[in-house]
Amino acid sequence: MGELLDLIAHTSTRPRYAFMVLSLIAEIARPDGSAGPMVMHGGRATLLRDWLCDALAPMGARDPKRLMLTEKVRAEVMISGKAPEEPQAVEEAIAAEVHERIRKSGKTNLSRAVSELVQAGLIRRHYQGFRVDHHNRGAGRHVVYALVGRARCLMGRSSPSPLPPVIDRRQGELRLN
């Protein structure tokens, strides 16, 4: 693990972020080390990049830029005249727009971090999907990341073996260790 952290620290411009990305990929990787193009989340299939962006989004919740984005979207919704009548619907529309903008910028940050991890020899990236040989790289193809080299040491670290439930006879309730 120490060698992995050292390698990331020397090859990435944002080593903490790159390590978080690498850890999330390891968390959902199959036994062969690959993850994607789809991830099961909440009973639904989600694209890998969308899942990664959503998983990383809370890290910037207190960032002043994020708070300003929410206020900017609020102003745009109110000025556009397309705001719903109910206040709760307005807040939901604002939250949905902020989420989409965060996901869009998150994909840029994610791409940069993954490119650095590819250059460091920790991830292999390829695409699966419709029209693989099309000149437009985004033509229905979705990314698959595979852990290689030292990064494979992260596999299996995120899911510790579950402990059996223990019944506390004094309280009569089920508690988990």
mmCIF file of C-alpha atoms in Angstrom:
data_model
loop_
_atom_site.group_PDB
_atom_site.id
_atom_site.type_symbol
_atom_site.label_atom_id
_atom_site.label_comp_id
_atom_site.label_asym_id
_atom_site.label_seq_id
_atom_site.Cartn_x
_atom_site.Cartn_y
_atom_site.Cartn_z
ATOM 1 C CA MET A 1 0.000 0.000 0.000
ATOM 2 C CA GLY A 2 2.857 2.364 0.818
ATOM 3 C CA GLU A 3 4.369 1.902 -2.641
ATOM 4 C CA LEU A 4 0.975 2.520 -4.236
ATOM 5 C CA LEU A 5 0.502 5.777 -2.322
ATOM 6 C CA ASP A 6 4.022 6.884 -3.218
ATOM 7 C CA LEU A 7 3.403 6.178 -6.905
ATOM 8 C CA ILE A 8 0.129 8.122 -6.897
ATOM 9 C CA ALA A 9 1.717 11.014 -5.021
ATOM 10 C CA HIS A 10 4.455 11.317 -7.653
ATOM 11 C CA THR A 11 2.301 10.878 -10.763
ATOM 12 C CA SER A 12 -0.908 12.725 -9.964
ATOM 13 C CA THR A 13 -1.553 16.445 -9.704
ATOM 14 C CA ARG A 14 -4.362 15.667 -7.227
ATOM 15 C CA PRO A 15 -3.198 12.528 -5.406
ATOM 16 C CA ARG A 16 -5.963 12.401 -2.784
ATOM 17 C CA TYR A 17 -8.657 12.649 -5.438
ATOM 18 C CA ALA A 18 -6.915 10.062 -7.624
ATOM 19 C CA PHE A 19 -6.685 7.681 -4.665
ATOM 20 C CA MET A 20 -10.399 8.138 -3.944
ATOM 21 C CA VAL A 21 -11.195 7.330 -7.584
ATOM 22 C CA LEU A 22 -8.953 4.273 -7.467
ATOM 23 C CA SER A 23 -10.529 3.102 -4.195
ATOM 24 C CA LEU A 24 -14.061 3.462 -5.566
ATOM 25 C CA ILE A 25 -13.142 1.488 -8.678
ATOM 26 C CA ALA A 26 -11.616 -1.222 -6.477
ATOM 27 C CA GLU A 27 -14.782 -1.280 -4.375
ATOM 28 C CA ILE A 28 -16.966 -2.264 -7.323
ATOM 29 C CA ALA A 29 -14.423 -4.231 -9.360
ATOM 30 C CA ARG A 30 -15.185 -7.778 -10.368
ATOM 31 C CA PRO A 31 -12.736 -10.549 -9.382
ATOM 32 C CA ASP A 32 -10.757 -9.928 -12.584
ATOM 33 C CA GLY A 33 -10.202 -6.302 -11.513
ATOM 34 C CA SER A 34 -12.518 -4.711 -14.084
ATOM 35 C CA ALA A 35 -15.444 -2.401 -13.386
ATOM 36 C CA GLY A 36 -18.093 -1.162 -15.796
ATOM 37 C CA PRO A 37 -19.565 -0.268 -18.123
ATOM 38 C CA MET A 38 -22.601 -0.547 -15.818
ATOM 39 C CA VAL A 39 -22.819 -0.620 -12.019
ATOM 40 C CA MET A 40 -25.809 -1.896 -10.071
ATOM 41 C CA HIS A 41 -26.805 0.809 -7.606
ATOM 42 C CA GLY A 42 -30.085 0.955 -5.755
ATOM 43 C CA GLY A 43 -31.503 -1.830 -7.889
ATOM 44 C CA ARG A 44 -30.782 0.094 -11.088
ATOM 45 C CA ALA A 45 -28.003 -0.137 -13.616
ATOM 46 C CA THR A 46 -25.979 3.088 -13.740
ATOM 47 C CA LEU A 47 -23.109 3.968 -16.029
ATOM 48 C CA LEU A 48 -19.751 3.619 -14.283
ATOM 49 C CA ARG A 49 -18.695 7.235 -14.808
ATOM 50 C CA ASP A 50 -22.047 8.527 -13.536
ATOM 51 C CA TRP A 51 -21.780 6.319 -10.442
ATOM 52 C CA LEU A 52 -18.227 7.490 -9.743
ATOM 53 C CA CYS A 53 -19.210 11.154 -10.140
ATOM 54 C CA ASP A 54 -22.201 10.722 -7.839
ATOM 55 C CA ALA A 55 -20.063 8.909 -5.258
ATOM 56 C CA LEU A 56 -17.460 11.699 -5.299
ATOM 57 C CA ALA A 57 -19.942 14.601 -5.353
ATOM 58 C CA PRO A 58 -20.400 14.858 -1.552
ATOM 59 C CA MET A 59 -16.686 15.653 -1.189
ATOM 60 C CA GLY A 60 -17.316 19.170 -2.506
ATOM 61 C CA ALA A 61 -20.540 19.903 -0.628
ATOM 62 C CA ARG A 62 -18.998 22.665 1.504
ATOM 63 C CA ASP A 63 -16.920 24.138 -1.296
ATOM 64 C CA PRO A 64 -17.759 27.830 -1.817
ATOM 65 C CA LYS A 65 -17.965 27.239 -5.574
ATOM 66 C CA ARG A 66 -20.628 24.568 -5.003
ATOM 67 C CA LEU A 67 -22.654 26.918 -2.818
ATOM 68 C CA MET A 68 -22.359 29.665 -5.434
ATOM 69 C CA LEU A 69 -23.487 27.206 -8.131
ATOM 70 C CA THR A 70 -26.690 26.515 -6.228
ATOM 71 C CA GLU A 71 -27.419 30.225 -5.938
ATOM 72 C CA LYS A 72 -26.587 30.782 -9.619
ATOM 73 C CA VAL A 73 -28.986 28.010 -10.693
ATOM 74 C CA ARG A 74 -31.668 29.397 -8.358
ATOM 75 C CA ALA A 75 -31.344 32.819 -9.992
ATOM 76 C CA GLU A 76 -31.443 31.314 -13.502
ATOM 77 C CA VAL A 77 -34.594 29.332 -12.697
ATOM 78 C CA MET A 78 -36.348 32.372 -11.264
ATOM 79 C CA ILE A 79 -35.315 34.671 -14.126
ATOM 80 C CA SER A 80 -36.291 32.161 -16.834
ATOM 81 C CA GLY A 81 -39.941 32.255 -15.817
ATOM 82 C CA LYS A 82 -40.101 28.463 -16.041
ATOM 83 C CA ALA A 83 -40.147 27.940 -12.283
ATOM 84 C CA PRO A 84 -42.919 25.656 -10.999
ATOM 85 C CA GLU A 85 -45.634 27.170 -8.793
ATOM 86 C CA GLU A 86 -45.000 25.104 -5.643
ATOM 87 C CA PRO A 87 -41.908 25.999 -3.578
ATOM 88 C CA GLN A 88 -41.033 22.319 -3.096
ATOM 89 C CA ALA A 89 -41.120 21.743 -6.868
ATOM 90 C CA VAL A 90 -38.833 24.755 -7.349
ATOM 91 C CA GLU A 91 -36.313 23.325 -4.878
ATOM 92 C CA GLU A 92 -36.467 19.915 -6.609
ATOM 93 C CA ALA A 93 -35.891 21.527 -10.023
ATOM 94 C CA ILE A 94 -32.930 23.486 -8.660
ATOM 95 C CA ALA A 95 -31.474 20.381 -7.008
ATOM 96 C CA ALA A 96 -31.853 18.377 -10.231
ATOM 97 C CA GLU A 97 -30.108 21.057 -12.307
ATOM 98 C CA VAL A 98 -27.293 21.427 -9.766
ATOM 99 C CA HIS A 99 -26.864 17.631 -9.743
ATOM 100 C CA GLU A 100 -26.539 17.532 -13.533
ATOM 101 C CA ARG A 101 -23.992 20.357 -13.584
ATOM 102 C CA ILE A 102 -21.969 18.735 -10.807
ATOM 103 C CA ARG A 103 -22.017 15.427 -12.675
ATOM 104 C CA LYS A 104 -20.877 17.115 -15.888
ATOM 105 C CA SER A 105 -17.927 18.867 -14.251
ATOM 106 C CA GLY A 106 -17.220 15.740 -12.203
ATOM 107 C CA LYS A 107 -16.755 13.741 -15.382
ATOM 108 C CA THR A 108 -14.025 16.154 -16.467
ATOM 109 C CA ASN A 109 -12.231 15.801 -13.129
ATOM 110 C CA LEU A 110 -12.707 12.037 -13.207
ATOM 111 C CA SER A 111 -11.276 11.774 -16.727
ATOM 112 C CA ARG A 112 -8.199 13.748 -15.722
ATOM 113 C CA ALA A 113 -7.612 11.581 -12.625
ATOM 114 C CA VAL A 114 -8.098 8.328 -14.543
ATOM 115 C CA SER A 115 -5.724 9.494 -17.282
ATOM 116 C CA GLU A 116 -3.057 10.057 -14.635
ATOM 117 C CA LEU A 117 -3.766 6.607 -13.143
ATOM 118 C CA VAL A 118 -3.463 5.069 -16.628
ATOM 119 C CA GLN A 119 -0.106 6.814 -17.125
ATOM 120 C CA ALA A 120 1.012 5.503 -13.723
ATOM 121 C CA GLY A 121 0.179 1.946 -14.813
ATOM 122 C CA LEU A 122 -2.549 1.448 -12.202
ATOM 123 C CA ILE A 123 -5.608 1.353 -14.466
ATOM 124 C CA ARG A 124 -6.286 0.051 -17.951
ATOM 125 C CA ARG A 125 -9.165 1.763 -19.779
ATOM 126 C CA HIS A 126 -11.199 0.470 -22.685
ATOM 127 C CA TYR A 127 -14.692 0.924 -24.060
ATOM 128 C CA GLN A 128 -17.605 -1.450 -24.635
ATOM 129 C CA GLY A 129 -20.831 -0.944 -26.444
ATOM 130 C CA PHE A 130 -22.468 -0.135 -29.727
ATOM 131 C CA ARG A 131 -20.410 0.934 -32.754
ATOM 132 C CA VAL A 132 -16.977 0.266 -31.342
ATOM 133 C CA ASP A 133 -15.197 1.144 -34.589
ATOM 134 C CA HIS A 134 -17.064 4.416 -35.155
ATOM 135 C CA HIS A 135 -14.939 7.557 -35.667
ATOM 136 C CA ASN A 136 -16.845 9.290 -32.849
ATOM 137 C CA ARG A 137 -15.425 7.884 -29.604
ATOM 138 C CA GLY A 138 -18.663 8.536 -27.726
ATOM 139 C CA ALA A 139 -20.945 6.703 -30.138
ATOM 140 C CA GLY A 140 -22.822 4.556 -27.630
ATOM 141 C CA ARG A 141 -19.651 3.212 -26.052
ATOM 142 C CA HIS A 142 -19.104 3.208 -22.330
ATOM 143 C CA VAL A 143 -15.907 3.023 -20.345
ATOM 144 C CA VAL A 144 -14.572 -0.011 -18.499
ATOM 145 C CA TYR A 145 -11.727 0.445 -16.019
ATOM 146 C CA ALA A 146 -9.507 -2.444 -14.964
ATOM 147 C CA LEU A 147 -7.130 -2.370 -12.015
ATOM 148 C CA VAL A 148 -3.617 -3.467 -12.890
ATOM 149 C CA GLY A 149 -0.285 -3.662 -11.126
ATOM 150 C CA ARG A 150 -0.055 -2.365 -7.574
ATOM 151 C CA ALA A 151 -3.662 -1.114 -7.666
ATOM 152 C CA ARG A 152 -4.928 -4.679 -7.338
ATOM 153 C CA CYS A 153 -3.919 -4.601 -3.661
ATOM 154 C CA LEU A 154 -7.049 -2.486 -3.066
ATOM 155 C CA MET A 155 -9.404 -5.233 -4.177
ATOM 156 C CA GLY A 156 -11.391 -6.813 -1.386
ATOM 157 C CA ARG A 157 -10.365 -4.193 1.180
ATOM 158 C CA SER A 158 -13.673 -2.330 1.106
ATOM 159 C CA SER A 159 -15.966 -5.207 2.068
ATOM 160 C CA PRO A 160 -14.950 -6.726 5.384
ATOM 161 C CA SER A 161 -16.432 -10.067 6.320
ATOM 162 C CA PRO A 162 -19.789 -9.455 7.980
ATOM 163 C CA LEU A 163 -20.187 -10.457 11.597
ATOM 164 C CA PRO A 164 -23.256 -12.462 12.552
ATOM 165 C CA PRO A 165 -25.973 -10.554 14.416
ATOM 166 C CA VAL A 166 -25.978 -10.916 18.181
ATOM 167 C CA ILE A 167 -29.132 -10.839 20.270
ATOM 168 C CA ASP A 168 -28.748 -8.821 23.441
ATOM 169 C CA ARG A 169 -31.037 -10.626 25.886
ATOM 170 C CA ARG A 170 -31.091 -7.688 28.319
ATOM 171 C CA GLN A 171 -32.590 -5.324 25.760
ATOM 172 C CA GLY A 172 -34.427 -7.873 23.651
ATOM 173 C CA GLU A 173 -33.248 -6.158 20.474
ATOM 174 C CA LEU A 174 -31.096 -7.249 17.611
ATOM 175 C CA ARG A 175 -27.753 -5.482 17.537
ATOM 176 C CA LEU A 176 -24.914 -5.766 15.076
ATOM 177 C CA ASN A 177 -21.289 -6.104 16.174
#
